[in-house]
Amino acid sequence: MFTKAAVLTALTAATFAVAAPAQAETAATTVLPGANMEAVLKAAQIDPRRADSTQTPGAHDSVLLVEQALQAKGLLDSQYVDGYFGTTTISAYSQYQKSLGYTGLDASGLPGKTSLEKLGEGRYTVTNPVSAGSQVTYHSKTLNTRTKAMLVEAERLYGAQVTLTQGSYNAGGVDASAGTHDGGGAMDISVLNISSANRTKLLTALRKVGFAAWLRTPAQGFDYHIHAMAVSDPDLSSGAQHQTGDYYLGMNGLAGRGADDGPQVTKVTWEEYQRS
């Protein structure tokens, strides 16, 4: 026969036996918010080039997570934690990259997957990661695997292969390029023996797959060629980053920031094109 004390002891033990796993399950199922790398990269290219504080559509929540993490490390003042990846946030992110030991182009303030993940430890997870891939040779020039895949698809749409006159990771490169080829995602294409109509066709194909691409002309101070930057390439140089931002804002990518003179297409990244 059970005493009253024994019954109470058994009930108490049963209660804890049930409650403990439930608490453990709650802790185990805590989910961190996701910072969309595609959105963060797009904002980091476009927002610093804006004349106002308009935010890049679809990027606010992810940028805010990154800015909150930068603030927590003492790198960004609270007044700039607003979902706008402007020049102050670029500078703060560059400081964070330098704190990880990065230098040069790797500390440009343009987020990469590794630094985003380290910054977000315990705060957010990185979704929709973007990778430049490894350096490869294509058409006798250096590109990365992401840029090569984009060009191969653009050539398919265009219906012919192209001739590259300059590739990526070409530090110093051609003086007129102003450092845009120092990092990844950059290339120049010869337009010799290509008709005006086919130049437009090629430019359209390049833009459709995610390049910011323009025809450069003698009137602009260049020999005729197509200059193209892979939008959202994590290895973009600072100059290239500015050009891709200006492309989204309807400009020609030159220092004077004139109106875009290329064919009009829906502006997308390579990742967006692949999903379409």
PDB file of C-alpha atoms in Angstrom, residues 10-239:
ATOM      1  CA  ALA A  10       6.224   9.594  -7.549  1.00  0.00           C
ATOM      2  CA  LEU A  11       4.085  12.392  -9.030  1.00  0.00           C
ATOM      3  CA  THR A  12       6.878  14.929  -8.588  1.00  0.00           C
ATOM      4  CA  ALA A  13       9.355  12.643 -10.319  1.00  0.00           C
ATOM      5  CA  ALA A  14       6.929  12.075 -13.179  1.00  0.00           C
ATOM      6  CA  THR A  15       6.414  15.813 -13.603  1.00  0.00           C
ATOM      7  CA  PHE A  16      10.154  16.488 -13.928  1.00  0.00           C
ATOM      8  CA  ALA A  17      10.570  13.513 -16.237  1.00  0.00           C
ATOM      9  CA  VAL A  18       8.062  15.073 -18.620  1.00  0.00           C
ATOM     10  CA  ALA A  19       9.100  18.710 -18.197  1.00  0.00           C
ATOM     11  CA  ALA A  20      12.833  18.276 -18.763  1.00  0.00           C
ATOM     12  CA  PRO A  21      12.599  16.832 -22.281  1.00  0.00           C
ATOM     13  CA  ALA A  22      10.055  19.496 -23.231  1.00  0.00           C
ATOM     14  CA  GLN A  23      12.420  22.263 -22.127  1.00  0.00           C
ATOM     15  CA  ALA A  24      15.307  20.625 -23.963  1.00  0.00           C
ATOM     16  CA  GLU A  25      13.203  20.336 -27.094  1.00  0.00           C
ATOM     17  CA  THR A  26      12.289  24.039 -26.916  1.00  0.00           C
ATOM     18  CA  ALA A  27      15.953  25.011 -26.669  1.00  0.00           C
ATOM     19  CA  ALA A  28      16.924  22.674 -29.476  1.00  0.00           C
ATOM     20  CA  THR A  29      14.326  24.078 -31.837  1.00  0.00           C
ATOM     21  CA  THR A  30      15.334  27.742 -31.422  1.00  0.00           C
ATOM     22  CA  VAL A  31      15.863  28.996 -34.978  1.00  0.00           C
ATOM     23  CA  LEU A  32      18.104  31.948 -35.824  1.00  0.00           C
ATOM     24  CA  PRO A  33      16.849  34.443 -38.429  1.00  0.00           C
ATOM     25  CA  GLY A  34      18.305  34.177 -41.915  1.00  0.00           C
ATOM     26  CA  ALA A  35      20.396  36.861 -43.597  1.00  0.00           C
ATOM     27  CA  ASN A  36      19.957  36.519 -47.358  1.00  0.00           C
ATOM     28  CA  MET A  37      23.423  36.980 -48.870  1.00  0.00           C
ATOM     29  CA  GLU A  38      22.029  37.755 -52.313  1.00  0.00           C
ATOM     30  CA  ALA A  39      20.033  40.649 -50.877  1.00  0.00           C
ATOM     31  CA  VAL A  40      22.925  41.898 -48.740  1.00  0.00           C
ATOM     32  CA  LEU A  41      25.321  41.865 -51.711  1.00  0.00           C
ATOM     33  CA  LYS A  42      22.880  43.725 -53.920  1.00  0.00           C
ATOM     34  CA  ALA A  43      22.335  46.407 -51.279  1.00  0.00           C
ATOM     35  CA  ALA A  44      26.085  46.749 -50.671  1.00  0.00           C
ATOM     36  CA  GLN A  45      26.555  47.563 -54.364  1.00  0.00           C
ATOM     37  CA  ILE A  46      23.565  49.849 -54.888  1.00  0.00           C
ATOM     38  CA  ASP A  47      22.965  51.734 -51.625  1.00  0.00           C
ATOM     39  CA  PRO A  48      26.356  53.510 -51.465  1.00  0.00           C
ATOM     40  CA  ARG A  49      25.740  54.924 -54.947  1.00  0.00           C
ATOM     41  CA  ARG A  50      22.332  56.420 -54.182  1.00  0.00           C
ATOM     42  CA  ALA A  51      21.813  60.153 -53.807  1.00  0.00           C
ATOM     43  CA  ASP A  52      19.327  59.500 -50.997  1.00  0.00           C
ATOM     44  CA  SER A  53      18.615  56.859 -48.353  1.00  0.00           C
ATOM     45  CA  THR A  54      16.211  54.759 -50.431  1.00  0.00           C
ATOM     46  CA  GLN A  55      16.695  51.126 -49.469  1.00  0.00           C
ATOM     47  CA  THR A  56      17.216  48.300 -51.934  1.00  0.00           C
ATOM     48  CA  PRO A  57      13.916  46.406 -52.269  1.00  0.00           C
ATOM     49  CA  GLY A  58      13.861  43.117 -50.398  1.00  0.00           C
ATOM     50  CA  ALA A  59      17.129  43.769 -48.550  1.00  0.00           C
ATOM     51  CA  HIS A  60      16.028  45.616 -45.390  1.00  0.00           C
ATOM     52  CA  ASP A  61      15.652  42.686 -42.993  1.00  0.00           C
ATOM     53  CA  SER A  62      18.903  40.977 -44.007  1.00  0.00           C
ATOM     54  CA  VAL A  63      20.937  44.190 -43.997  1.00  0.00           C
ATOM     55  CA  LEU A  64      19.507  45.058 -40.573  1.00  0.00           C
ATOM     56  CA  LEU A  65      20.764  41.735 -39.173  1.00  0.00           C
ATOM     57  CA  VAL A  66      24.254  42.464 -40.493  1.00  0.00           C
ATOM     58  CA  GLU A  67      24.224  46.021 -39.135  1.00  0.00           C
ATOM     59  CA  GLN A  68      23.030  44.846 -35.709  1.00  0.00           C
ATOM     60  CA  ALA A  69      25.931  42.391 -35.616  1.00  0.00           C
ATOM     61  CA  LEU A  70      28.381  45.155 -36.592  1.00  0.00           C
ATOM     62  CA  GLN A  71      26.927  47.383 -33.869  1.00  0.00           C
ATOM     63  CA  ALA A  72      27.329  44.595 -31.315  1.00  0.00           C
ATOM     64  CA  LYS A  73      31.052  44.520 -32.165  1.00  0.00           C
ATOM     65  CA  GLY A  74      31.335  48.274 -31.687  1.00  0.00           C
ATOM     66  CA  LEU A  75      31.928  48.946 -35.375  1.00  0.00           C
ATOM     67  CA  LEU A  76      28.695  50.754 -36.296  1.00  0.00           C
ATOM     68  CA  ASP A  77      26.833  53.486 -34.435  1.00  0.00           C
ATOM     69  CA  SER A  78      23.156  52.822 -33.677  1.00  0.00           C
ATOM     70  CA  GLN A  79      21.978  55.665 -35.922  1.00  0.00           C
ATOM     71  CA  TYR A  80      23.205  53.688 -38.948  1.00  0.00           C
ATOM     72  CA  VAL A  81      21.454  50.442 -38.003  1.00  0.00           C
ATOM     73  CA  ASP A  82      18.576  51.054 -40.388  1.00  0.00           C
ATOM     74  CA  GLY A  83      18.603  48.466 -43.199  1.00  0.00           C
ATOM     75  CA  TYR A  84      20.459  50.801 -45.570  1.00  0.00           C
ATOM     76  CA  PHE A  85      23.888  49.480 -46.625  1.00  0.00           C
ATOM     77  CA  GLY A  86      25.406  52.888 -47.269  1.00  0.00           C
ATOM     78  CA  THR A  87      29.004  54.085 -47.174  1.00  0.00           C
ATOM     79  CA  THR A  88      29.132  54.055 -43.369  1.00  0.00           C
ATOM     80  CA  THR A  89      28.061  50.411 -43.251  1.00  0.00           C
ATOM     81  CA  ILE A  90      30.559  49.601 -46.021  1.00  0.00           C
ATOM     82  CA  SER A  91      33.321  51.163 -43.903  1.00  0.00           C
ATOM     83  CA  ALA A  92      32.187  49.269 -40.800  1.00  0.00           C
ATOM     84  CA  TYR A  93      32.106  45.979 -42.671  1.00  0.00           C
ATOM     85  CA  SER A  94      35.565  46.694 -44.080  1.00  0.00           C
ATOM     86  CA  GLN A  95      36.829  47.215 -40.520  1.00  0.00           C
ATOM     87  CA  TYR A  96      35.310  43.876 -39.548  1.00  0.00           C
ATOM     88  CA  GLN A  97      37.009  42.141 -42.489  1.00  0.00           C
ATOM     89  CA  LYS A  98      40.341  43.666 -41.451  1.00  0.00           C
ATOM     90  CA  SER A  99      39.785  42.395 -37.902  1.00  0.00           C
ATOM     91  CA  LEU A 100      39.664  38.900 -39.413  1.00  0.00           C
ATOM     92  CA  GLY A 101      43.029  39.468 -41.037  1.00  0.00           C
ATOM     93  CA  TYR A 102      41.763  40.278 -44.540  1.00  0.00           C
ATOM     94  CA  THR A 103      43.604  42.871 -46.614  1.00  0.00           C
ATOM     95  CA  GLY A 104      43.244  44.573 -49.998  1.00  0.00           C
ATOM     96  CA  LEU A 105      40.232  43.545 -52.055  1.00  0.00           C
ATOM     97  CA  ASP A 106      39.216  41.050 -49.375  1.00  0.00           C
ATOM     98  CA  ALA A 107      38.608  43.978 -47.018  1.00  0.00           C
ATOM     99  CA  SER A 108      36.688  46.214 -49.431  1.00  0.00           C
ATOM    100  CA  GLY A 109      33.488  46.183 -47.372  1.00  0.00           C
ATOM    101  CA  LEU A 110      31.680  43.936 -49.864  1.00  0.00           C
ATOM    102  CA  PRO A 111      30.491  40.938 -47.805  1.00  0.00           C
ATOM    103  CA  GLY A 112      31.750  37.450 -48.587  1.00  0.00           C
ATOM    104  CA  LYS A 113      30.239  34.196 -47.350  1.00  0.00           C
ATOM    105  CA  THR A 114      32.958  33.394 -44.790  1.00  0.00           C
ATOM    106  CA  SER A 115      32.947  36.836 -43.156  1.00  0.00           C
ATOM    107  CA  LEU A 116      29.134  36.971 -43.159  1.00  0.00           C
ATOM    108  CA  GLU A 117      28.959  33.630 -41.401  1.00  0.00           C
ATOM    109  CA  LYS A 118      31.569  34.607 -38.788  1.00  0.00           C
ATOM    110  CA  LEU A 119      29.823  37.913 -38.128  1.00  0.00           C
ATOM    111  CA  GLY A 120      26.495  36.139 -37.688  1.00  0.00           C
ATOM    112  CA  GLU A 121      27.612  33.449 -35.237  1.00  0.00           C
ATOM    113  CA  GLY A 122      24.848  33.106 -32.651  1.00  0.00           C
ATOM    114  CA  ARG A 123      22.814  35.894 -34.291  1.00  0.00           C
ATOM    115  CA  TYR A 124      21.769  34.770 -37.785  1.00  0.00           C
ATOM    116  CA  THR A 125      22.412  32.148 -40.424  1.00  0.00           C
ATOM    117  CA  VAL A 126      23.443  32.927 -44.006  1.00  0.00           C
ATOM    118  CA  THR A 127      20.901  31.946 -46.648  1.00  0.00           C
ATOM    119  CA  ASN A 128      21.205  32.152 -50.444  1.00  0.00           C
ATOM    120  CA  PRO A 129      25.026  32.126 -50.381  1.00  0.00           C
ATOM    121  CA  VAL A 130      26.886  33.469 -53.418  1.00  0.00           C
ATOM    122  CA  SER A 131      30.310  32.171 -54.390  1.00  0.00           C
ATOM    123  CA  ALA A 132      32.721  33.503 -57.005  1.00  0.00           C
ATOM    124  CA  GLY A 133      34.319  30.070 -57.248  1.00  0.00           C
ATOM    125  CA  SER A 134      37.896  29.344 -58.241  1.00  0.00           C
ATOM    126  CA  GLN A 135      39.975  31.134 -60.857  1.00  0.00           C
ATOM    127  CA  VAL A 136      39.945  29.493 -64.293  1.00  0.00           C
ATOM    128  CA  THR A 137      41.144  30.292 -67.811  1.00  0.00           C
ATOM    129  CA  TYR A 138      38.537  30.857 -70.514  1.00  0.00           C
ATOM    130  CA  HIS A 139      39.209  32.311 -73.959  1.00  0.00           C
ATOM    131  CA  SER A 140      42.835  32.735 -72.785  1.00  0.00           C
ATOM    132  CA  LYS A 141      41.867  35.095 -69.951  1.00  0.00           C
ATOM    133  CA  THR A 142      41.442  34.636 -66.206  1.00  0.00           C
ATOM    134  CA  LEU A 143      37.883  34.572 -64.889  1.00  0.00           C
ATOM    135  CA  ASN A 144      36.259  32.855 -61.931  1.00  0.00           C
ATOM    136  CA  THR A 145      33.890  29.928 -62.326  1.00  0.00           C
ATOM    137  CA  ARG A 146      30.776  32.044 -61.691  1.00  0.00           C
ATOM    138  CA  THR A 147      31.760  34.607 -64.342  1.00  0.00           C
ATOM    139  CA  LYS A 148      32.700  31.865 -66.807  1.00  0.00           C
ATOM    140  CA  ALA A 149      29.305  30.181 -66.371  1.00  0.00           C
ATOM    141  CA  MET A 150      27.580  33.509 -66.973  1.00  0.00           C
ATOM    142  CA  LEU A 151      29.590  34.175 -70.126  1.00  0.00           C
ATOM    143  CA  VAL A 152      28.987  30.677 -71.505  1.00  0.00           C
ATOM    144  CA  GLU A 153      25.239  31.220 -71.116  1.00  0.00           C
ATOM    145  CA  ALA A 154      25.424  34.703 -72.664  1.00  0.00           C
ATOM    146  CA  GLU A 155      27.298  33.232 -75.632  1.00  0.00           C
ATOM    147  CA  ARG A 156      24.560  30.629 -76.007  1.00  0.00           C
ATOM    148  CA  LEU A 157      21.909  33.350 -76.092  1.00  0.00           C
ATOM    149  CA  TYR A 158      23.991  35.418 -78.504  1.00  0.00           C
ATOM    150  CA  GLY A 159      24.673  32.449 -80.771  1.00  0.00           C
ATOM    151  CA  ALA A 160      28.462  32.699 -80.969  1.00  0.00           C
ATOM    152  CA  GLN A 161      31.586  32.781 -78.849  1.00  0.00           C
ATOM    153  CA  VAL A 162      33.361  36.048 -78.116  1.00  0.00           C
ATOM    154  CA  THR A 163      36.955  37.248 -77.924  1.00  0.00           C
ATOM    155  CA  LEU A 164      38.139  38.549 -74.558  1.00  0.00           C
ATOM    156  CA  THR A 165      40.724  41.330 -74.503  1.00  0.00           C
ATOM    157  CA  GLN A 166      40.926  41.573 -70.706  1.00  0.00           C
ATOM    158  CA  GLY A 167      39.762  39.319 -67.891  1.00  0.00           C
ATOM    159  CA  SER A 168      39.600  39.423 -64.092  1.00  0.00           C
ATOM    160  CA  TYR A 169      42.185  39.520 -61.273  1.00  0.00           C
ATOM    161  CA  ASN A 170      44.341  41.709 -63.505  1.00  0.00           C
ATOM    162  CA  ALA A 171      45.820  44.075 -60.906  1.00  0.00           C
ATOM    163  CA  GLY A 172      47.179  47.198 -62.547  1.00  0.00           C
ATOM    164  CA  GLY A 173      45.682  46.072 -65.857  1.00  0.00           C
ATOM    165  CA  VAL A 174      44.755  48.636 -68.475  1.00  0.00           C
ATOM    166  CA  ASP A 175      45.025  52.183 -67.118  1.00  0.00           C
ATOM    167  CA  ALA A 176      41.693  53.223 -68.625  1.00  0.00           C
ATOM    168  CA  SER A 177      39.957  50.466 -66.651  1.00  0.00           C
ATOM    169  CA  ALA A 178      40.546  52.384 -63.381  1.00  0.00           C
ATOM    170  CA  GLY A 179      41.042  49.261 -61.284  1.00  0.00           C
ATOM    171  CA  THR A 180      37.765  47.597 -62.237  1.00  0.00           C
ATOM    172  CA  HIS A 181      39.619  44.456 -63.374  1.00  0.00           C
ATOM    173  CA  ASP A 182      41.671  44.140 -60.177  1.00  0.00           C
ATOM    174  CA  GLY A 183      39.135  41.719 -58.712  1.00  0.00           C
ATOM    175  CA  GLY A 184      36.678  39.157 -60.042  1.00  0.00           C
ATOM    176  CA  GLY A 185      33.651  39.454 -62.304  1.00  0.00           C
ATOM    177  CA  ALA A 186      35.295  41.749 -64.859  1.00  0.00           C
ATOM    178  CA  MET A 187      35.973  41.334 -68.558  1.00  0.00           C
ATOM    179  CA  ASP A 188      36.366  43.296 -71.787  1.00  0.00           C
ATOM    180  CA  ILE A 189      35.092  41.900 -75.081  1.00  0.00           C
ATOM    181  CA  SER A 190      36.356  42.753 -78.566  1.00  0.00           C
ATOM    182  CA  VAL A 191      33.722  44.078 -80.969  1.00  0.00           C
ATOM    183  CA  LEU A 192      35.950  44.146 -84.050  1.00  0.00           C
ATOM    184  CA  ASN A 193      34.061  42.831 -87.092  1.00  0.00           C
ATOM    185  CA  ILE A 194      30.789  42.784 -85.137  1.00  0.00           C
ATOM    186  CA  SER A 195      27.961  44.804 -86.663  1.00  0.00           C
ATOM    187  CA  SER A 196      26.097  47.442 -84.687  1.00  0.00           C
ATOM    188  CA  ALA A 197      23.037  45.192 -84.534  1.00  0.00           C
ATOM    189  CA  ASN A 198      25.067  42.257 -83.218  1.00  0.00           C
ATOM    190  CA  ARG A 199      26.780  44.455 -80.644  1.00  0.00           C
ATOM    191  CA  THR A 200      23.350  45.296 -79.274  1.00  0.00           C
ATOM    192  CA  LYS A 201      22.376  41.634 -79.404  1.00  0.00           C
ATOM    193  CA  LEU A 202      25.493  40.665 -77.454  1.00  0.00           C
ATOM    194  CA  LEU A 203      24.987  43.418 -74.889  1.00  0.00           C
ATOM    195  CA  THR A 204      21.397  42.272 -74.414  1.00  0.00           C
ATOM    196  CA  ALA A 205      22.496  38.677 -73.863  1.00  0.00           C
ATOM    197  CA  LEU A 206      25.135  39.752 -71.328  1.00  0.00           C
ATOM    198  CA  ARG A 207      22.660  41.878 -69.397  1.00  0.00           C
ATOM    199  CA  LYS A 208      20.012  39.174 -69.393  1.00  0.00           C
ATOM    200  CA  VAL A 209      22.266  36.746 -67.512  1.00  0.00           C
ATOM    201  CA  GLY A 210      23.401  39.277 -64.899  1.00  0.00           C
ATOM    202  CA  PHE A 211      26.208  41.422 -66.302  1.00  0.00           C
ATOM    203  CA  ALA A 212      26.358  45.182 -66.058  1.00  0.00           C
ATOM    204  CA  ALA A 213      27.584  45.685 -69.621  1.00  0.00           C
ATOM    205  CA  TRP A 214      28.174  48.699 -71.834  1.00  0.00           C
ATOM    206  CA  LEU A 215      29.674  49.475 -75.237  1.00  0.00           C
ATOM    207  CA  ARG A 216      32.704  51.731 -74.752  1.00  0.00           C
ATOM    208  CA  THR A 217      33.483  54.075 -77.644  1.00  0.00           C
ATOM    209  CA  PRO A 218      36.176  56.495 -78.890  1.00  0.00           C
ATOM    210  CA  ALA A 219      33.851  59.374 -78.008  1.00  0.00           C
ATOM    211  CA  GLN A 220      34.152  58.244 -74.385  1.00  0.00           C
ATOM    212  CA  GLY A 221      37.938  57.969 -74.635  1.00  0.00           C
ATOM    213  CA  PHE A 222      38.180  54.223 -75.351  1.00  0.00           C
ATOM    214  CA  ASP A 223      38.804  51.927 -78.258  1.00  0.00           C
ATOM    215  CA  TYR A 224      35.573  50.177 -79.200  1.00  0.00           C
ATOM    216  CA  HIS A 225      34.886  47.274 -76.823  1.00  0.00           C
ATOM    217  CA  ILE A 226      32.261  45.916 -74.454  1.00  0.00           C
ATOM    218  CA  HIS A 227      32.999  46.347 -70.765  1.00  0.00           C
ATOM    219  CA  ALA A 228      31.146  43.915 -68.509  1.00  0.00           C
ATOM    220  CA  MET A 229      30.967  43.365 -64.754  1.00  0.00           C
ATOM    221  CA  ALA A 230      29.251  40.369 -63.143  1.00  0.00           C
ATOM    222  CA  VAL A 231      26.647  41.836 -60.782  1.00  0.00           C
ATOM    223  CA  SER A 232      27.006  40.578 -57.169  1.00  0.00           C
ATOM    224  CA  ASP A 233      30.329  38.852 -57.695  1.00  0.00           C
ATOM    225  CA  PRO A 234      31.755  38.677 -54.144  1.00  0.00           C
ATOM    226  CA  ASP A 235      35.256  39.350 -55.563  1.00  0.00           C
ATOM    227  CA  LEU A 236      34.409  42.663 -57.257  1.00  0.00           C
ATOM    228  CA  SER A 237      36.964  45.432 -56.819  1.00  0.00           C
ATOM    229  CA  SER A 238      35.672  48.657 -55.272  1.00  0.00           C
ATOM    230  CA  GLY A 239      35.563  50.343 -58.680  1.00  0.00           C
TER     231      GLY A 239
END
